[in-house]
Amino acid sequence: MLYVSTRNAEEKVSASQAILKGLAGQGGLFVPEQIPKLDCSAEQLMNLTYQETAYEVMKLFLTDFTEEELKKCIQSAYDEKFDTEEIAPLVKSEDVHFLELFHGATIAFKDMALSILPHLLITSARKNHVKNDIVILTATSGDTGKAALAGFADVEGTKIIVFYPKDGVSPIQEKQMVTQKGDNTFVVGINGNFDQAQTGVKQMFSDERLAQEMEAAGYQFSSANSINIGRLVPQIVYYVYAYGRMLKSGEIAKGEKINVVVPTGNFGNILAAFYAKNMGLPIGKLICASNENKVLYDFFATGTYDRNREFILTSSPSMDILISSNLERLIYRIAGDDAKKNQSLMKALQEEGKYEITPEMREELAEFYGNYASEAETAEVIKEIYGQDGYVIDTHTAVAAAVYRKYRKETGDTAKTVIASTASPFKFTRSVMTAIDEKYDSQPDFQLVDELSALSGVKVPRAIEEIRTAPVRHETVCEVEEMQSVVKKFLKM
């Protein structure tokens, strides 16, 4: 299985090389030359553990890894770092199944992929005889940063630098990052938004002079964002696993289609579901849920992607994104795997802030449905679901639940549905608790944590307990244009 750049048909690499590079040349993303088919029967699928499911999916994409290498990566990732043996349990509430993707070390779905990425990366480095230290350079809208920091902290031969929007994450997300231990970790707040952080990181990746300076100093960049194929492939696993669980419990019959709802900003998580569908998993509709930064909703509604709009800070900050990087992989696909066509669209996005796809390309999007939830709708659905059965969801999951209600009302589609529950409510306690009852708004953040635990009957996660009294270790804040100099200073270049 080779990987090709979305912007240059000539650039082809192995899986391990794609993982090491993170980003392809000219700002392109690596995509598999073709999507492999699942070679597991329904009967086999329903009896696999999470780790076994991961192997069955990932062996098809990471074909230059030996069975022993891949299984070792999987076993090292999906262990007692997760607070449930199931790794990704399904919880039924009302008539939908919430796929809880937040049982890892940092209580967000990013753990599902970032627990394994360091192992894939180090294995890839050995495989390709890399002598340099690998510098993980990442922008975060809140969750990727902490999950990547936790994954790479004190991993030999690596350093990790995370940029986040200083005023664009929740207090708990920020505390999780700035208290991160590890001599190889560096966290920087920027006076700007996530899109500016992400653009700054991409510019450093494509800066050839910087690459030469890094090489001379014994370093090379790689990425932990979902632009790295080593992040995307592990995300396919949990959709396949969820389908197996539903088969086993008798919720669905063999071959029965399910719908999948994903709250998304950067488009990686729903792209993984799209890949799972293309592997042969019986998925009907892919429901793309946006918050008030509804650039993806507008794209699906009009065929025009336009980031020229106000950037809105919402209660679901991990989705406060106007440049959905992973959408490029879908655009490349619906453009008929045409790198030149895709590159011209991405050039328009860079220069004019927008692009429009052809009517033929729009027809290729029929399996997607897009909608968005306002702040009021998000809060309302948290309150309603808690009121009905005592189940508490976070703000991002609530965006998905609100959009799913709109979809059902519009279409009357009653197919069994899985909602990707992307973060623990403990990560967004103030927004969640004030949605349930406004009286909570006057309480301090960590008091709200205890209130939420009492309310939901769920023990306070270890990830939250750890940061209650943890000292702040990272206090650097910079302007957007200072990002490169801050990186060089940390690396003593």
Short mmCIF file of C-alpha atoms in Angstrom, two decimals:
data_model
loop_
_atom_site.label_atom_id
_atom_site.label_comp_id
_atom_site.label_asym_id
_atom_site.label_seq_id
_atom_site.Cartn_x
_atom_site.Cartn_y
_atom_site.Cartn_z
CA MET A 1 0.00 0.00 0.00
CA LEU A 2 1.54 3.28 -1.12
CA TYR A 3 0.46 6.78 -0.14
CA VAL A 4 0.21 9.61 -2.64
CA SER A 5 0.13 13.38 -2.11
CA THR A 6 -3.18 15.18 -2.71
CA ARG A 7 -1.23 17.90 -4.56
CA ASN A 8 1.41 15.95 -6.50
CA ALA A 9 0.67 12.63 -8.22
CA GLU A 10 4.43 11.96 -8.49
CA GLU A 11 4.99 11.93 -4.73
CA LYS A 12 4.46 8.37 -3.48
CA VAL A 13 5.72 6.92 -0.20
CA SER A 14 5.25 3.89 2.04
CA ALA A 15 3.01 4.04 5.13
CA SER A 16 5.96 4.45 7.50
CA GLN A 17 7.39 7.28 5.37
CA ALA A 18 3.99 9.02 5.29
CA ILE A 19 3.77 8.78 9.09
CA LEU A 20 7.30 10.18 9.49
CA LYS A 21 6.77 13.09 7.11
CA GLY A 22 3.31 14.00 8.45
CA LEU A 23 2.71 16.49 5.63
CA ALA A 24 3.44 15.88 1.95
CA GLY A 25 5.36 18.38 -0.22
CA GLN A 26 3.67 21.61 -1.41
CA GLY A 27 1.35 21.42 1.61
CA GLY A 28 -0.39 18.26 0.36
CA LEU A 29 -1.75 15.44 2.51
CA PHE A 30 -0.96 11.75 2.11
CA VAL A 31 -3.85 9.49 1.08
CA PRO A 32 -3.82 5.73 0.37
CA GLU A 33 -3.71 4.94 -3.35
CA GLN A 34 -6.86 2.91 -2.81
CA ILE A 35 -9.09 2.13 0.18
CA PRO A 36 -8.64 -1.54 1.12
CA LYS A 37 -11.64 -3.80 1.77
CA LEU A 38 -12.24 -5.28 5.21
CA ASP A 39 -11.44 -8.98 5.02
CA CYS A 40 -13.27 -9.83 8.25
CA SER A 41 -16.70 -11.53 8.22
CA ALA A 42 -19.55 -10.16 10.36
CA GLU A 43 -19.29 -13.28 12.53
CA GLN A 44 -15.58 -12.63 13.15
CA LEU A 45 -16.09 -8.91 13.68
CA MET A 46 -18.59 -9.27 16.50
CA ASN A 47 -16.20 -11.34 18.60
CA LEU A 48 -13.08 -9.17 18.29
CA THR A 49 -11.67 -7.11 21.16
CA TYR A 50 -10.78 -3.48 20.47
CA GLN A 51 -7.11 -4.42 20.07
CA GLU A 52 -7.94 -7.25 17.65
CA THR A 53 -10.21 -4.93 15.63
CA ALA A 54 -7.38 -2.39 15.48
CA TYR A 55 -5.05 -5.01 14.01
CA GLU A 56 -7.59 -6.17 11.40
CA VAL A 57 -8.10 -2.58 10.19
CA MET A 58 -4.59 -1.20 10.47
CA LYS A 59 -2.79 -4.16 8.83
CA LEU A 60 -4.62 -3.24 5.60
CA PHE A 61 -3.26 0.32 5.61
CA LEU A 62 0.17 -0.03 7.24
CA THR A 63 1.48 -2.77 5.01
CA ASP A 64 5.18 -2.12 5.57
CA PHE A 65 4.80 -2.89 9.29
CA THR A 66 5.34 -6.54 10.28
CA GLU A 67 2.60 -8.31 12.24
CA GLU A 68 4.84 -8.24 15.31
CA GLU A 69 5.57 -4.51 14.98
CA LEU A 70 1.95 -3.54 14.50
CA LYS A 71 0.64 -5.74 17.32
CA LYS A 72 3.30 -4.33 19.66
CA CYS A 73 2.22 -0.75 18.80
CA ILE A 74 -1.45 -1.66 19.41
CA GLN A 75 -0.80 -3.42 22.73
CA SER A 76 1.37 -0.50 23.95
CA ALA A 77 -1.37 2.00 23.06
CA TYR A 78 -4.61 0.39 24.19
CA ASP A 79 -3.76 -0.68 27.72
CA GLU A 80 -4.51 0.52 31.26
CA LYS A 81 -4.21 4.15 30.09
CA PHE A 82 -7.89 3.66 29.25
CA ASP A 83 -10.28 3.40 32.17
CA THR A 84 -12.42 0.68 30.55
CA GLU A 85 -11.42 -2.64 29.02
CA GLU A 86 -13.77 -1.97 26.12
CA ILE A 87 -11.65 1.11 25.22
CA ALA A 88 -14.64 2.65 23.33
CA PRO A 89 -17.94 1.61 24.96
CA LEU A 90 -21.35 2.19 23.38
CA VAL A 91 -24.01 3.74 25.59
CA LYS A 92 -27.65 3.73 24.50
CA SER A 93 -29.62 6.83 25.38
CA GLU A 94 -33.04 7.57 23.92
CA ASP A 95 -32.87 5.64 20.62
CA VAL A 96 -29.27 6.37 19.66
CA HIS A 97 -25.93 4.82 20.58
CA PHE A 98 -23.28 7.16 21.92
CA LEU A 99 -19.81 5.85 21.08
CA GLU A 100 -17.78 7.07 24.06
CA LEU A 101 -14.35 7.94 22.71
CA PHE A 102 -13.10 9.68 25.85
CA HIS A 103 -11.88 6.93 28.16
CA GLY A 104 -8.18 7.57 27.53
CA ALA A 105 -5.54 9.57 29.39
CA THR A 106 -6.83 13.04 28.42
CA ILE A 107 -10.58 12.26 28.26
CA ALA A 108 -11.09 13.21 24.62
CA PHE A 109 -11.36 11.22 21.38
CA LYS A 110 -7.89 12.34 20.31
CA ASP A 111 -6.50 9.73 22.74
CA MET A 112 -7.83 6.99 20.46
CA ALA A 113 -5.22 7.83 17.83
CA LEU A 114 -2.60 9.73 19.80
CA SER A 115 -2.02 6.80 22.16
CA ILE A 116 -0.68 4.80 19.22
CA LEU A 117 0.94 7.50 17.07
CA PRO A 118 4.20 7.75 19.11
CA HIS A 119 4.67 3.97 18.76
CA LEU A 120 3.93 4.07 15.02
CA LEU A 121 6.31 7.01 14.62
CA ILE A 122 9.24 5.48 16.51
CA THR A 123 8.76 2.18 14.63
CA SER A 124 8.67 4.14 11.34
CA ALA A 125 11.88 6.00 12.28
CA ARG A 126 13.73 2.74 12.98
CA LYS A 127 12.38 1.23 9.76
CA ASN A 128 13.70 4.17 7.73
CA HIS A 129 17.04 4.44 9.60
CA VAL A 130 16.31 7.96 10.83
CA LYS A 131 19.12 9.35 12.98
CA ASN A 132 17.62 12.80 13.68
CA ASP A 133 15.45 13.60 16.68
CA ILE A 134 11.83 13.96 15.57
CA VAL A 135 10.17 17.24 16.49
CA ILE A 136 6.40 16.92 16.69
CA LEU A 137 4.98 20.31 15.73
CA THR A 138 1.26 20.69 16.32
CA ALA A 139 -1.49 23.29 16.48
CA THR A 140 -4.46 22.50 18.68
CA SER A 141 -7.98 23.80 19.19
CA GLY A 142 -7.95 22.20 22.63
CA ASP A 143 -7.80 18.40 22.63
CA THR A 144 -5.12 17.29 20.17
CA GLY A 145 -2.49 19.25 22.09
CA LYS A 146 -2.90 17.53 25.44
CA ALA A 147 -3.40 14.08 23.90
CA ALA A 148 -0.23 14.51 21.80
CA LEU A 149 1.72 15.84 24.80
CA ALA A 150 0.63 12.86 26.90
CA GLY A 151 1.56 10.45 24.11
CA PHE A 152 5.01 11.88 23.40
CA ALA A 153 6.13 13.04 26.89
CA ASP A 154 9.61 11.65 27.55
CA VAL A 155 9.55 9.42 24.44
CA GLU A 156 13.23 9.06 23.55
CA GLY A 157 14.33 10.64 20.28
CA THR A 158 11.36 13.05 20.15
CA LYS A 159 10.46 16.58 21.16
CA ILE A 160 6.94 18.01 21.01
CA ILE A 161 5.88 21.64 20.54
CA VAL A 162 2.19 22.54 20.81
CA PHE A 163 0.67 25.90 19.84
CA TYR A 164 -2.84 26.77 21.07
CA PRO A 165 -5.04 29.90 20.88
CA LYS A 166 -4.52 31.61 24.27
CA ASP A 167 -8.15 32.64 24.66
CA GLY A 168 -9.74 29.92 22.54
CA VAL A 169 -9.79 26.81 24.75
CA SER A 170 -11.67 25.85 27.91
CA PRO A 171 -10.00 26.52 31.30
CA ILE A 172 -9.59 22.79 31.90
CA GLN A 173 -8.14 22.20 28.41
CA GLU A 174 -5.59 24.96 29.07
CA LYS A 175 -4.70 23.66 32.54
CA GLN A 176 -4.21 20.17 31.08
CA MET A 177 -1.66 21.52 28.61
CA VAL A 178 0.27 24.05 30.68
CA THR A 179 0.83 21.55 33.52
CA GLN A 180 2.25 18.89 31.17
CA LYS A 181 5.37 17.14 32.46
CA GLY A 182 8.25 15.90 30.31
CA ASP A 183 11.60 17.51 29.48
CA ASN A 184 10.86 17.16 25.75
CA THR A 185 7.53 19.04 25.89
CA PHE A 186 6.87 22.72 25.09
CA VAL A 187 3.48 24.45 25.11
CA VAL A 188 2.94 27.93 23.65
CA GLY A 189 -0.18 30.10 23.72
CA ILE A 190 -0.58 32.39 20.71
CA ASN A 191 -2.41 35.70 20.57
CA GLY A 192 -4.64 34.50 17.74
CA ASN A 193 -7.13 31.79 16.82
CA PHE A 194 -6.69 28.11 15.92
CA ASP A 195 -6.66 28.71 12.16
CA GLN A 196 -3.73 31.12 12.60
CA ALA A 197 -1.90 28.56 14.74
CA GLN A 198 -2.53 25.83 12.17
CA THR A 199 -1.43 28.05 9.27
CA GLY A 200 1.77 28.96 11.15
CA VAL A 201 2.58 25.29 11.73
CA LYS A 202 1.93 24.42 8.06
CA GLN A 203 4.22 27.27 6.95
CA MET A 204 7.04 25.89 9.09
CA PHE A 205 6.53 22.43 7.59
CA SER A 206 6.87 23.76 4.06
CA ASP A 207 9.80 26.13 4.79
CA GLU A 208 12.78 24.55 3.02
CA ARG A 209 15.36 26.83 4.59
CA LEU A 210 14.05 25.93 8.07
CA ALA A 211 14.20 22.23 7.14
CA GLN A 212 17.88 22.61 6.23
CA GLU A 213 18.61 24.43 9.51
CA MET A 214 16.78 21.66 11.39
CA GLU A 215 18.74 18.95 9.55
CA ALA A 216 22.03 20.67 10.44
CA ALA A 217 20.95 20.71 14.10
CA GLY A 218 19.94 17.02 14.01
CA TYR A 219 16.17 17.49 13.89
CA GLN A 220 13.27 16.85 11.52
CA PHE A 221 9.60 17.82 11.82
CA SER A 222 6.64 15.48 11.96
CA SER A 223 3.01 16.13 12.84
CA ALA A 224 0.56 14.81 15.41
CA ASN A 225 -2.41 16.63 13.87
CA SER A 226 -5.01 14.64 11.96
CA ILE A 227 -3.17 15.68 8.80
CA ASN A 228 -0.83 12.76 9.69
CA ILE A 229 -2.10 9.49 8.19
CA GLY A 230 -0.85 7.81 11.40
CA ARG A 231 -3.60 9.73 13.20
CA LEU A 232 -6.32 9.05 10.66
CA VAL A 233 -5.96 5.27 10.25
CA PRO A 234 -6.44 4.47 13.98
CA GLN A 235 -9.65 6.54 13.93
CA ILE A 236 -11.22 4.17 11.38
CA VAL A 237 -10.95 1.40 13.97
CA TYR A 238 -13.60 2.60 16.40
CA TYR A 239 -16.35 2.77 13.78
CA VAL A 240 -15.62 -0.83 12.77
CA TYR A 241 -15.52 -1.83 16.46
CA ALA A 242 -18.85 -0.08 17.17
CA TYR A 243 -20.51 -1.98 14.32
CA GLY A 244 -19.18 -5.26 15.73
CA ARG A 245 -20.51 -4.40 19.20
CA MET A 246 -23.97 -3.62 17.80
CA LEU A 247 -23.99 -6.93 15.91
CA LYS A 248 -23.00 -8.81 19.06
CA SER A 249 -25.70 -7.18 21.19
CA GLY A 250 -28.36 -7.92 18.56
CA GLU A 251 -29.08 -4.20 18.03
CA ILE A 252 -28.55 -4.70 14.29
CA ALA A 253 -28.73 -7.62 11.88
CA LYS A 254 -25.81 -8.68 9.68
CA GLY A 255 -25.46 -6.21 6.79
CA GLU A 256 -27.92 -3.71 8.31
CA LYS A 257 -26.85 -0.11 7.64
CA ILE A 258 -26.23 2.33 10.45
CA ASN A 259 -25.95 6.11 10.30
CA VAL A 260 -22.99 7.86 11.88
CA VAL A 261 -23.11 11.38 13.35
CA VAL A 262 -19.82 13.19 13.99
CA PRO A 263 -19.24 16.63 15.52
CA THR A 264 -16.36 17.95 13.46
CA GLY A 265 -14.19 20.98 12.83
CA ASN A 266 -11.07 19.69 11.10
CA PHE A 267 -13.02 16.90 9.31
CA GLY A 268 -10.65 14.09 10.36
CA ASN A 269 -13.05 12.15 12.56
CA ILE A 270 -15.86 12.01 9.98
CA LEU A 271 -13.33 11.29 7.21
CA ALA A 272 -12.35 8.17 9.18
CA ALA A 273 -16.02 7.09 9.11
CA PHE A 274 -16.07 7.75 5.35
CA TYR A 275 -13.00 5.52 4.94
CA ALA A 276 -14.68 2.81 7.07
CA LYS A 277 -17.72 2.99 4.78
CA ASN A 278 -15.48 2.65 1.72
CA MET A 279 -13.86 -0.40 3.30
CA GLY A 280 -17.27 -2.06 3.16
CA LEU A 281 -18.67 -1.26 6.63
CA PRO A 282 -22.46 -0.91 6.22
CA ILE A 283 -22.80 2.82 6.91
CA GLY A 284 -25.73 4.70 5.39
CA LYS A 285 -25.58 8.44 6.00
CA LEU A 286 -22.53 10.33 7.26
CA ILE A 287 -23.97 13.21 9.28
CA CYS A 288 -21.56 16.12 9.67
CA ALA A 289 -22.39 18.30 12.69
CA SER A 290 -21.00 21.84 12.98
CA ASN A 291 -21.29 24.52 15.65
CA GLU A 292 -21.87 28.21 14.83
CA ASN A 293 -18.61 28.22 12.83
CA LYS A 294 -20.64 26.43 10.18
CA VAL A 295 -18.20 26.51 7.28
CA LEU A 296 -18.73 22.77 6.63
CA TYR A 297 -22.52 23.04 6.78
CA ASP A 298 -22.41 25.86 4.23
CA PHE A 299 -20.08 23.79 2.05
CA PHE A 300 -22.42 20.79 1.96
CA ALA A 301 -25.40 23.11 1.36
CA THR A 302 -23.86 25.17 -1.46
CA GLY A 303 -20.75 23.43 -2.83
CA THR A 304 -18.71 26.53 -1.93
CA TYR A 305 -16.12 26.42 0.83
CA ASP A 306 -15.69 29.97 2.14
CA ARG A 307 -13.62 30.79 5.20
CA ASN A 308 -14.13 34.55 4.75
CA ARG A 309 -16.34 35.04 7.80
CA GLU A 310 -16.29 35.95 11.44
CA PHE A 311 -14.50 33.44 13.69
CA ILE A 312 -16.86 32.63 16.59
CA LEU A 313 -15.71 31.37 19.99
CA THR A 314 -18.26 28.78 21.18
CA SER A 315 -18.80 26.34 24.04
CA SER A 316 -17.47 23.57 21.75
CA PRO A 317 -13.99 25.07 21.16
CA SER A 318 -12.42 21.99 19.54
CA MET A 319 -14.70 22.70 16.58
CA ASP A 320 -13.98 26.42 16.36
CA ILE A 321 -12.25 26.01 13.02
CA LEU A 322 -12.70 27.72 9.64
CA ILE A 323 -10.03 25.81 7.69
CA SER A 324 -10.95 22.12 7.82
CA SER A 325 -7.63 20.55 6.82
CA ASN A 326 -8.86 17.00 6.33
CA LEU A 327 -11.60 18.06 3.93
CA GLU A 328 -8.81 18.22 1.35
CA ARG A 329 -8.59 14.41 1.40
CA LEU A 330 -12.30 14.20 0.51
CA ILE A 331 -11.98 16.91 -2.16
CA TYR A 332 -9.11 14.98 -3.76
CA ARG A 333 -11.29 11.85 -3.76
CA ILE A 334 -14.38 13.48 -5.32
CA ALA A 335 -12.14 15.22 -7.88
CA GLY A 336 -11.38 11.73 -9.18
CA ASP A 337 -8.03 11.49 -7.36
CA ASP A 338 -6.84 14.39 -9.52
CA ALA A 339 -3.95 16.12 -7.72
CA LYS A 340 -3.82 19.06 -10.16
CA LYS A 341 -7.53 19.79 -9.80
CA ASN A 342 -7.28 19.55 -6.01
CA GLN A 343 -4.21 21.78 -5.93
CA SER A 344 -5.96 24.53 -7.88
CA LEU A 345 -8.86 24.48 -5.39
CA MET A 346 -6.47 24.63 -2.42
CA LYS A 347 -4.59 27.50 -4.08
CA ALA A 348 -7.89 29.39 -4.38
CA LEU A 349 -8.56 28.74 -0.67
CA GLN A 350 -5.14 30.10 0.24
CA GLU A 351 -5.31 33.16 -2.01
CA GLU A 352 -8.99 34.08 -1.97
CA GLY A 353 -10.23 32.23 1.12
CA LYS A 354 -12.72 30.14 -0.85
CA TYR A 355 -13.31 27.65 -3.65
CA GLU A 356 -16.30 26.12 -5.42
CA ILE A 357 -16.58 22.49 -6.47
CA THR A 358 -18.24 21.35 -9.73
CA PRO A 359 -21.81 19.97 -9.91
CA GLU A 360 -20.29 16.54 -10.68
CA MET A 361 -18.21 16.70 -7.50
CA ARG A 362 -21.28 17.73 -5.50
CA GLU A 363 -23.07 14.59 -6.66
CA GLU A 364 -20.26 12.58 -5.05
CA LEU A 365 -21.25 14.05 -1.67
CA ALA A 366 -24.72 12.47 -1.62
CA GLU A 367 -23.80 10.19 1.30
CA PHE A 368 -23.08 13.22 3.50
CA TYR A 369 -25.60 15.38 5.35
CA GLY A 370 -24.48 18.62 6.97
CA ASN A 371 -26.15 20.83 9.55
CA TYR A 372 -25.24 22.92 12.56
CA ALA A 373 -26.40 23.66 16.11
CA SER A 374 -26.53 27.09 17.70
CA GLU A 375 -25.23 27.70 21.22
CA ALA A 376 -28.81 27.69 22.55
CA GLU A 377 -29.62 24.39 20.79
CA THR A 378 -26.42 22.83 22.14
CA ALA A 379 -27.28 23.77 25.73
CA GLU A 380 -30.89 22.67 25.29
CA VAL A 381 -29.99 19.17 24.15
CA ILE A 382 -27.59 18.68 27.12
CA LYS A 383 -30.42 19.62 29.48
CA GLU A 384 -32.98 17.43 27.70
CA ILE A 385 -30.85 14.27 27.55
CA TYR A 386 -29.89 14.68 31.21
CA GLY A 387 -33.54 15.26 32.14
CA GLN A 388 -34.73 12.16 30.30
CA ASP A 389 -32.30 9.56 31.61
CA GLY A 390 -29.60 11.20 33.71
CA TYR A 391 -26.98 10.82 30.95
CA VAL A 392 -24.62 13.81 30.70
CA ILE A 393 -22.90 14.63 27.41
CA ASP A 394 -20.31 17.30 26.61
CA THR A 395 -20.87 20.31 24.35
CA HIS A 396 -19.33 18.76 21.21
CA THR A 397 -21.41 15.60 21.54
CA ALA A 398 -24.44 17.83 22.13
CA VAL A 399 -23.81 19.59 18.80
CA ALA A 400 -23.96 16.16 17.15
CA ALA A 401 -27.12 15.15 19.05
CA ALA A 402 -28.86 18.42 18.09
CA VAL A 403 -27.93 18.00 14.42
CA TYR A 404 -29.10 14.38 14.45
CA ARG A 405 -32.53 15.52 15.70
CA LYS A 406 -32.71 17.97 12.77
CA TYR A 407 -31.70 15.23 10.32
CA ARG A 408 -34.38 12.85 11.58
CA LYS A 409 -37.05 15.52 11.51
CA GLU A 410 -36.13 16.48 7.94
CA THR A 411 -35.78 12.97 6.51
CA GLY A 412 -37.83 10.62 8.70
CA ASP A 413 -34.84 8.23 8.52
CA THR A 414 -35.06 5.85 11.49
CA ALA A 415 -31.94 3.75 10.78
CA LYS A 416 -29.95 2.77 13.89
CA THR A 417 -27.51 5.57 14.61
CA VAL A 418 -24.14 5.97 16.31
CA ILE A 419 -23.14 9.41 17.60
CA ALA A 420 -19.41 9.92 18.11
CA SER A 421 -19.13 11.21 21.69
CA THR A 422 -15.86 13.02 21.42
CA ALA A 423 -15.10 14.35 24.90
CA SER A 424 -15.95 13.79 28.54
CA PRO A 425 -18.36 16.35 30.01
CA PHE A 426 -15.71 16.85 32.73
CA LYS A 427 -13.60 18.67 30.17
CA PHE A 428 -16.25 21.37 29.67
CA THR A 429 -17.85 21.43 33.13
CA ARG A 430 -18.98 25.05 33.17
CA SER A 431 -20.76 24.90 29.82
CA VAL A 432 -22.31 21.52 30.64
CA MET A 433 -23.43 22.38 34.17
CA THR A 434 -24.90 25.78 33.27
CA ALA A 435 -26.81 24.10 30.43
CA ILE A 436 -28.40 21.79 33.00
CA ASP A 437 -29.04 24.66 35.47
CA GLU A 438 -27.84 28.27 35.32
CA LYS A 439 -27.36 28.35 39.10
CA TYR A 440 -24.02 26.57 38.64
CA ASP A 441 -22.44 29.48 36.76
CA SER A 442 -21.29 31.23 39.94
CA GLN A 443 -19.21 28.26 41.15
CA PRO A 444 -15.45 27.79 40.63
CA ASP A 445 -14.34 25.31 37.92
CA PHE A 446 -13.13 22.53 40.20
CA GLN A 447 -16.19 22.77 42.46
CA LEU A 448 -18.25 22.23 39.31
CA VAL A 449 -16.24 19.07 38.65
CA ASP A 450 -17.44 17.61 41.96
CA GLU A 451 -21.01 18.77 41.30
CA LEU A 452 -20.95 17.06 37.89
CA SER A 453 -19.67 13.84 39.45
CA ALA A 454 -22.52 13.87 42.01
CA LEU A 455 -25.08 14.72 39.34
CA SER A 456 -24.02 12.09 36.81
CA GLY A 457 -22.96 9.32 39.18
CA VAL A 458 -19.63 9.16 37.30
CA LYS A 459 -16.34 9.22 39.20
CA VAL A 460 -14.13 12.26 38.50
CA PRO A 461 -11.68 11.11 35.79
CA ARG A 462 -8.02 10.69 36.73
CA ALA A 463 -7.09 13.30 34.09
CA ILE A 464 -9.02 15.96 36.03
CA GLU A 465 -7.86 14.92 39.50
CA GLU A 466 -4.24 15.19 38.34
CA ILE A 467 -4.51 18.85 37.30
CA ARG A 468 -6.35 20.18 40.36
CA THR A 469 -3.10 21.00 42.13
CA ALA A 470 -0.53 20.52 39.36
CA PRO A 471 1.94 23.42 38.96
CA VAL A 472 1.99 25.41 35.72
CA ARG A 473 5.14 24.43 33.77
CA HIS A 474 4.55 26.25 30.46
CA GLU A 475 3.99 30.01 30.45
CA THR A 476 5.22 31.07 27.00
CA VAL A 477 2.83 33.25 24.98
CA CYS A 478 3.75 34.71 21.58
CA GLU A 479 2.40 36.58 18.60
CA VAL A 480 1.54 34.58 15.44
CA GLU A 481 4.55 35.97 13.56
CA GLU A 482 6.89 34.88 16.40
CA MET A 483 6.04 31.16 16.17
CA GLN A 484 9.13 30.15 14.20
CA SER A 485 11.56 32.03 16.45
CA VAL A 486 9.94 30.44 19.53
CA VAL A 487 10.48 26.97 18.00
CA LYS A 488 14.14 27.73 17.24
CA LYS A 489 14.71 29.02 20.79
CA PHE A 490 13.27 25.83 22.33
CA LEU A 491 15.43 23.68 20.06
CA LYS A 492 18.48 25.85 20.87
CA MET A 493 19.05 26.57 17.18
#
